[in-house]
Structures are given as structure tokens and as C-alpha cells.
Coordinates of C-alpha atoms in Angstrom, one line a residue:
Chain W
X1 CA 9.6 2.3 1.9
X2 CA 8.5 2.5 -1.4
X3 CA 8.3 -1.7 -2.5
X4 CA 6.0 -1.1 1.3
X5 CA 3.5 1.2 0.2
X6 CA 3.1 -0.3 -3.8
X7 CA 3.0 -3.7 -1.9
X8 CA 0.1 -2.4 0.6
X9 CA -1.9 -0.4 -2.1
X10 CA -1.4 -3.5 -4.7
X11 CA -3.3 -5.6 -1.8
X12 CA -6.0 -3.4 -1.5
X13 CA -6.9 -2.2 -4.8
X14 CA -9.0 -4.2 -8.0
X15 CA -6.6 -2.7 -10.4
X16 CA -3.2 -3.7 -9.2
X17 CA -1.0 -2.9 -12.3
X18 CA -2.0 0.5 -12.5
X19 CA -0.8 1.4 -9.1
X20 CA 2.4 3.7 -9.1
X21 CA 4.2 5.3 -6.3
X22 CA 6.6 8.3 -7.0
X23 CA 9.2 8.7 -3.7
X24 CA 10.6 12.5 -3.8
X25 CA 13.6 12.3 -0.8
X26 CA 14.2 15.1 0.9
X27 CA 17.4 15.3 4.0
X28 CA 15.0 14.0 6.6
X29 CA 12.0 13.6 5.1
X30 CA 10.6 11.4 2.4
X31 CA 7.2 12.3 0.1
X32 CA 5.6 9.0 -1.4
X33 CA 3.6 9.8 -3.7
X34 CA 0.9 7.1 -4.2
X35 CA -1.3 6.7 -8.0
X36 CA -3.7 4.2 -8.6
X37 CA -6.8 3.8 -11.2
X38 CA -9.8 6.4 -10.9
X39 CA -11.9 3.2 -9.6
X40 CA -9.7 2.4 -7.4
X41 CA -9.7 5.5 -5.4
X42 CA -12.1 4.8 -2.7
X43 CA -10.4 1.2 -1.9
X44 CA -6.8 3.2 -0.7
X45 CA -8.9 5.9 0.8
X46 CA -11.9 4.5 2.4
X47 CA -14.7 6.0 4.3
X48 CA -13.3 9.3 6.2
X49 CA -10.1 8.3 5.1
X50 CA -9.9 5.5 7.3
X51 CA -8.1 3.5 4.7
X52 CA -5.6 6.5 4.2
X53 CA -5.4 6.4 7.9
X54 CA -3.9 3.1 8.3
X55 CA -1.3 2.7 5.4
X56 CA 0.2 6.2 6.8
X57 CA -0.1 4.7 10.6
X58 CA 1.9 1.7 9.0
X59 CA 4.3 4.1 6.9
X60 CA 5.3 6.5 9.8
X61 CA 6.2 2.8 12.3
X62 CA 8.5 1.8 8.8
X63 CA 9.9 5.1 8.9
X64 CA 11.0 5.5 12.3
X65 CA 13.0 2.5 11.6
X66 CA 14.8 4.5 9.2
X67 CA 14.9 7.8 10.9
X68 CA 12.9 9.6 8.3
X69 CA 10.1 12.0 8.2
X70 CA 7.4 10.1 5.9
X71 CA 4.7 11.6 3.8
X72 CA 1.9 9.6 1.7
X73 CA 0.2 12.0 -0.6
X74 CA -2.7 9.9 -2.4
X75 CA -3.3 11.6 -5.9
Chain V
X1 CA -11.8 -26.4 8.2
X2 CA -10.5 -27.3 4.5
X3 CA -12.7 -28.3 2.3
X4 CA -11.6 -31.6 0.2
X5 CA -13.8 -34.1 -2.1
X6 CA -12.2 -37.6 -3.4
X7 CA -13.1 -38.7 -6.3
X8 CA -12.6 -41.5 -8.9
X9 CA -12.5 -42.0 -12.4
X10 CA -10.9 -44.0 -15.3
X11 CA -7.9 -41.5 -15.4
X12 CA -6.4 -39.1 -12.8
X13 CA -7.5 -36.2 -15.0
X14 CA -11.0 -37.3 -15.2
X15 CA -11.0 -37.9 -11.5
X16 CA -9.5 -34.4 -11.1
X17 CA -12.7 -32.6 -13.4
X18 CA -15.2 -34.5 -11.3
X19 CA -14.0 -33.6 -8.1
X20 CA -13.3 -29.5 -9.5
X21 CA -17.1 -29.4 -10.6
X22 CA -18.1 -30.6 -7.3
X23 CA -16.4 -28.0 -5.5
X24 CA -16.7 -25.5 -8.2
X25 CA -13.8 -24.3 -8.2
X26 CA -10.7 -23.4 -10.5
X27 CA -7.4 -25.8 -10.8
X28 CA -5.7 -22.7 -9.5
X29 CA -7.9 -22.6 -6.5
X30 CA -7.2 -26.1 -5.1
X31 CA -4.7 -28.8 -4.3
X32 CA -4.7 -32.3 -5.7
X33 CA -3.3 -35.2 -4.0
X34 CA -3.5 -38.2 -6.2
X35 CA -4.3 -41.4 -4.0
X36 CA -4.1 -44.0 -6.5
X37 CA -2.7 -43.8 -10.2
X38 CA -5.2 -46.1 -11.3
X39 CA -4.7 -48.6 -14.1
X40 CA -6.0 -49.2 -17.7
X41 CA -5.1 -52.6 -17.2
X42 CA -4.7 -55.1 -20.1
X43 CA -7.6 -54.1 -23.2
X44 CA -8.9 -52.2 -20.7
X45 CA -10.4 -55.2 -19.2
X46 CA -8.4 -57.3 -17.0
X47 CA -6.8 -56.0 -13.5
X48 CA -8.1 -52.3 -14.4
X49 CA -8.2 -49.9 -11.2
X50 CA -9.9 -46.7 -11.1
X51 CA -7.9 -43.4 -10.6
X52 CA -8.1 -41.8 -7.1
X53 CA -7.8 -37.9 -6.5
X54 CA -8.4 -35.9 -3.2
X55 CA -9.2 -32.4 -4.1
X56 CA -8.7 -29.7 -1.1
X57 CA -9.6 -26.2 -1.2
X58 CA -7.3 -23.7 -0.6
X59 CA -8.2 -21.8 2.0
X60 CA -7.9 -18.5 0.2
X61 CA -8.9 -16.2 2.9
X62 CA -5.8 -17.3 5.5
X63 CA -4.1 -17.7 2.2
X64 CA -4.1 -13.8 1.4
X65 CA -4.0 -13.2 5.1
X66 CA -1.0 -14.2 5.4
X67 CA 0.7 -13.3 2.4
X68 CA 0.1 -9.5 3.0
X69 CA 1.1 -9.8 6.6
X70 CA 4.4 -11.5 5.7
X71 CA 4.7 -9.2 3.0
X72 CA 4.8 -6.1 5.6
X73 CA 6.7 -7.9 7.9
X74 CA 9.6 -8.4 5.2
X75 CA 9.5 -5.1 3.7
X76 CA 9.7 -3.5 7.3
X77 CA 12.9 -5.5 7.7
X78 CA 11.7 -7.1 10.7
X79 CA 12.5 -10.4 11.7
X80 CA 8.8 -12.0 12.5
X81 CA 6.9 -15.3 11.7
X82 CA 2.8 -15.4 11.3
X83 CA 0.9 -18.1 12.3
X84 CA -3.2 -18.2 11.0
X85 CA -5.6 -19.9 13.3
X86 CA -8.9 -19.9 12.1
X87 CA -12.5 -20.5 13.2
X88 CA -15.9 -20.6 11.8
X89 CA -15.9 -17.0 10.7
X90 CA -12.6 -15.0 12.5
X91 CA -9.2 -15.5 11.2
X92 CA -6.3 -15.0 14.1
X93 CA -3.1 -13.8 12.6
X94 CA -0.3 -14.4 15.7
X95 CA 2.8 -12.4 15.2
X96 CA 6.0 -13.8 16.5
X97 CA 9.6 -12.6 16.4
X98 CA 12.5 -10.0 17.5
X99 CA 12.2 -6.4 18.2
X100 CA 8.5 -6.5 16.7
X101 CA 7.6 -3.6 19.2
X102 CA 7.7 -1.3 16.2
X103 CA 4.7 -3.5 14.6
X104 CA 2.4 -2.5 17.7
X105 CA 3.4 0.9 17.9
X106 CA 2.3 3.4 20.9
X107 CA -0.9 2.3 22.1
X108 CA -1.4 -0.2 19.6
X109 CA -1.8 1.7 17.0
X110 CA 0.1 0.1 14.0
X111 CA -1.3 -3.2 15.2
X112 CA -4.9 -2.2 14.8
X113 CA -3.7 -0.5 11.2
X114 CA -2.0 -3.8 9.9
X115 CA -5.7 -5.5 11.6
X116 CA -7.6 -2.9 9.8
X117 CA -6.0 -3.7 6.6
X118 CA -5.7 -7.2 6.5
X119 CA -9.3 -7.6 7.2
X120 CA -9.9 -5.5 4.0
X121 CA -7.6 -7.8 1.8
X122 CA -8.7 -10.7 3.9
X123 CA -12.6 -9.7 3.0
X124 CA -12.0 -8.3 -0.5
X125 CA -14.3 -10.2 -3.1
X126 CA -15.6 -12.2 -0.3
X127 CA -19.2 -12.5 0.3
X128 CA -19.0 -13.6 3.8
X129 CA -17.7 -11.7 6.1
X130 CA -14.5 -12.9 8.0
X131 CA -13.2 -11.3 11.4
X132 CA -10.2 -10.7 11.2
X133 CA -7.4 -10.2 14.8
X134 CA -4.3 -9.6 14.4
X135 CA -2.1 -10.3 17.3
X136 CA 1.5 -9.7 18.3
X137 CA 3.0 -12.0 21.2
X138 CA -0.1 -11.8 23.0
X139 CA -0.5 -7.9 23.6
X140 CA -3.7 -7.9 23.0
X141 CA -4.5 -10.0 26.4
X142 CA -2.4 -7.9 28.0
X143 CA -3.3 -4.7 27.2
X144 CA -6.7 -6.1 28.1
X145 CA -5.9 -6.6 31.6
X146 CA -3.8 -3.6 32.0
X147 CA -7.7 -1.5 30.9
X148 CA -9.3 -3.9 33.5
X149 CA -7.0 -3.0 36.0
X150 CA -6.8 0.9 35.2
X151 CA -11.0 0.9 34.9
X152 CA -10.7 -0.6 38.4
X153 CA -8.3 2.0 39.8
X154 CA -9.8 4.9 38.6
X155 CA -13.4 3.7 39.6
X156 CA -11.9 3.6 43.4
X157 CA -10.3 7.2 42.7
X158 CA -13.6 8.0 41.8
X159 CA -15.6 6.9 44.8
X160 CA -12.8 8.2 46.7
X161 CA -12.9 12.1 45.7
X162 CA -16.2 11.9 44.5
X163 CA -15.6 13.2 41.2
X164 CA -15.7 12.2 37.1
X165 CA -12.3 10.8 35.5
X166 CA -12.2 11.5 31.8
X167 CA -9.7 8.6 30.7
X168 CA -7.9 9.3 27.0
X169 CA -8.9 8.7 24.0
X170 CA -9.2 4.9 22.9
X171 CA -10.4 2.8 20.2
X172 CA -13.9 1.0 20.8
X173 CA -12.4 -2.3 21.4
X174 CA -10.8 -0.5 24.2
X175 CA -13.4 1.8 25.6
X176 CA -15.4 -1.1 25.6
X177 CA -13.2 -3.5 27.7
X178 CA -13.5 -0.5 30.0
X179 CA -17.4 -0.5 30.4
X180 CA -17.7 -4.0 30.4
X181 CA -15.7 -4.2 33.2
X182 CA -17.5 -1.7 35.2
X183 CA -20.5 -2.4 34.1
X184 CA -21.3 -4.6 37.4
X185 CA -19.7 -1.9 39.9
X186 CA -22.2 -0.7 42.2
X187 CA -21.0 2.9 42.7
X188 CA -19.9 4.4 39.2
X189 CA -21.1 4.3 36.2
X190 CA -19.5 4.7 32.8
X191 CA -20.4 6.8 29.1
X192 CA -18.1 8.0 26.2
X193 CA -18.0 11.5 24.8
X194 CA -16.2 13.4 21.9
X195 CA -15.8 11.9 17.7
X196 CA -14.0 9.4 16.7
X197 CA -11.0 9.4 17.0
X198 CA -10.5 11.0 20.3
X199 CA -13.3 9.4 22.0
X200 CA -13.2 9.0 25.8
X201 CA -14.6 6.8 28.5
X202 CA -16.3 9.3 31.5
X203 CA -15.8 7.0 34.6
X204 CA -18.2 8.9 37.1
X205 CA -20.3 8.5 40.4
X206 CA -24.0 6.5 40.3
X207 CA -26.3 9.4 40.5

């Protein structure tokens, strides 16, 4: 889940190196918590959060695979 | 659609520069076939032949594409292939493979996230814009017909009792696969209300 999301943001972003993600695992849920440069905000985030909407639209369908709870929290 | 210059010159290498300069492009951004070694030949005189390169362009777009597609794909744990077909300005990603209904997801949804996305890393740094489709064992046709055929049905329903149908919220690829195939019906006409993203097709009577 996590190698998912740093592979997705790394895509997306200008400043690939500096993205992180943190995963705090929980009994049935899992919190991935995504980091990447100041400049690089708006390009995981998007307009509306339309970005934001789609990596977590692509996180929950990894997720159900392994019968977890998923939560991206962009910070 | 790949681009490709060949060249010759008194060495491979010089070959290669000439042929990079026209493109304009990087070594790292191209392919080079070398066609004929070429020969210095004795003093540089007798039974000398001139190097020959072909130079192709990667295509960079379908390149990324599908790196970041098969990247998903892998780290999902889902056993999938993606082919790229591409036209003057859309790239079409197919998806092929087992138990790949969790990369569609209900309605389409994770479909048109992994399009969404792709397009971006597709497009980033680009200064043309490329469509971009992703498709998964052709549910995109499908679901396509299956709107065509609901619009259709409800339309009748509508005649029928004389009353709106408020269908639910869809996507504007899909709200407007429903109008356009109303759009020609002689008894109902069709209008969305609500935001994004719970925007809905009205199917109602001709006033």
C-alpha cells in the first residue's frame, strides 16, 4: 500500500525525492500519510482536490484487496 | 508515429551527433540502430564507407504511460498486461488480464481515477496536450451501450406515465452518452441538474 501511493505521488510530482509517505496501521484500518515538497503541493492535490480524489479512489480499490480500512492524509 | 532520422558520417559517433541535432534531442531520449559500421578504409582513402545510424525517438508520452500504469498494476498485485495504441493526439491504454474487476471498480470509478492520473503523468511537461483513455477489456463499450439502452428505457417510461426520471449521478462522459442518444427522440427531452460530483441527467416530456 505504501511502495502504491510513493509510486503514484513520485509520478505526479516535479520533486520526486522529496516525497515521503508515513503508514500508521491500525487493526482494520491503515493511515498513509503522504509528504511531498511545498511546490509540489498543488500537483497531488489538484483543483478541488480532484487529484486527491483519485489517488484515494485508487487507494480504497488496493485496500479492499487487503481487507483494510485505508486513509490518505496529504500534509 | 515514431519519429527516426538516418544519418551518415565518417564514424558511427559522428553519424549519431548529426542525426541527435536534427531531432534535438538527448542520447537518453532516443534509440540508435546502427545500419552500417562504416569503414576508414586503407589511409583513409581506398575502399572507405561512410557510417550509417537510424536515430528513433522514443515515444516518451506512451513511454511514461505505460510505466505508471504497469507500475499500479504490479503494486495492486494484479495480474494484468497494458497495451498503448496511439493516434495523432489520444493515447489508448488497454488493460488485459485476471480478476482486473477491482481496477474498474463500482461504476467505473477507479478506471476513470487511474485515466485521470495517467493523463496527468502522461501530459506533465508536455506542451501538447495528449488525450489520454484508459480501458479495461473493453468496458468502456459496454457500459456505453448499457447507458444507450437504459436512456432508451426510461425515455419510454417516461412517455408512458408522463412524468420526469432523475437518473443518478454520473460522470460527463456518461451523462453525455445519455443526451446524445436522446437527443433525436421526438417526445422527451433531456438536462442535468446538481454539482459535480453528483450531477444527474433529468429525462423528461417535450413541453
Amino acid at each position: 500500500m505504501k511502495e502504491l501511493l510513493e509510486s503514484i505521488a513520485k509520478a505526479l510530482v516535479d520533486y520526486p525525492e522529496e516525497v515521503e509517505v508515513k503508514e500508521i496501521e491500525g487493526e482494520k484500518s491503515l493511515i498513509l500519510e503522504l509528504k511531498v515538497s511545498k511546490e509540489d503541493t498543488g500537483k497531488v492535490i489538484g483543483k478541488q482536490g480532484r487529484i486527491a480524489r483519485a489517488i484515494r479512489v485508487l487507494m480504497k480499490a488496493a485496500a479492499v484487496k487487503e481487507n483494510k480500512r485505508v486513509v490518505v492524509e496529504i500534509i | 508515429m515514431a519519429q527516426f532520422v538516418e544519418k551518415t558520417g565518417r564514424t558511427v559517433e559522428e553519424a549519431i551527433a548529426e542525426a541527435l541535432e536534427e531531432l534535438n534531442a538527448d542520447m537518453d531520449k532516443v534509440e540508435v540502430e546502427v545500419l552500417e559500421e562504416g569503414n576508414k578504409g586503407i589511409f583513409g582513402l581506398i575502399g572507405s564507407k561512410p557510417a550509417k545510424v537510424r536515430v528513433t525517438l522514443k515515444n516518451t508520452a506512451a513511454e511514461a504511460g505505460k510505466k505508471f500504469i504497469n507500475e499500479i498494476i504490479e503494486k495492486m498485485n494484479v495480474d494484468a498486461t497494458v497495451e498503448v495504441e496511439e493516434t495523432e493526439d489520444t493515447l489508448m491504454f488497454r488493460i488485459e488480464g485476471n480478476d482486473i474487476g477491482i481496477l474498474i471498480g463500482r461504476r467505473g470509478e477507479t478506471l476513470d481515477a487511474i485515466q485521470y492520473l495517467t493523463s496527468l503523468v502522461v501530459n506533465k511537461g508536455r506542451e501538447e496536450y495528449m488525450k489520454v483513455v484508459v480501458d479495461i477489456e473493453n468496458y468502456r463499450k459496454k457500459r456505453e451501450q448499457t447507458l444507450i439502452n437504459l436512456a432508451n428505457r426510461l425515455a419510454e417510461r417516461v412517455v408512458r406515465y408522463k412524468k420526469p426520471i432523475t437518473l443518478e449521478p454520473m460522470n460527463p462522459y456518461e451523462r453525455r452518452i445519455i443526451h446524445s442518444s436522446l437527443q433525436n427522440n421526438k417526445f422527451v427531452e433531456t438536462y442535468s441538474i446538481g454539482d459535480e460530483p453528483n450531477r444527474k441527467v433529468v429525462i423528461a416530456l417535450k413541453a
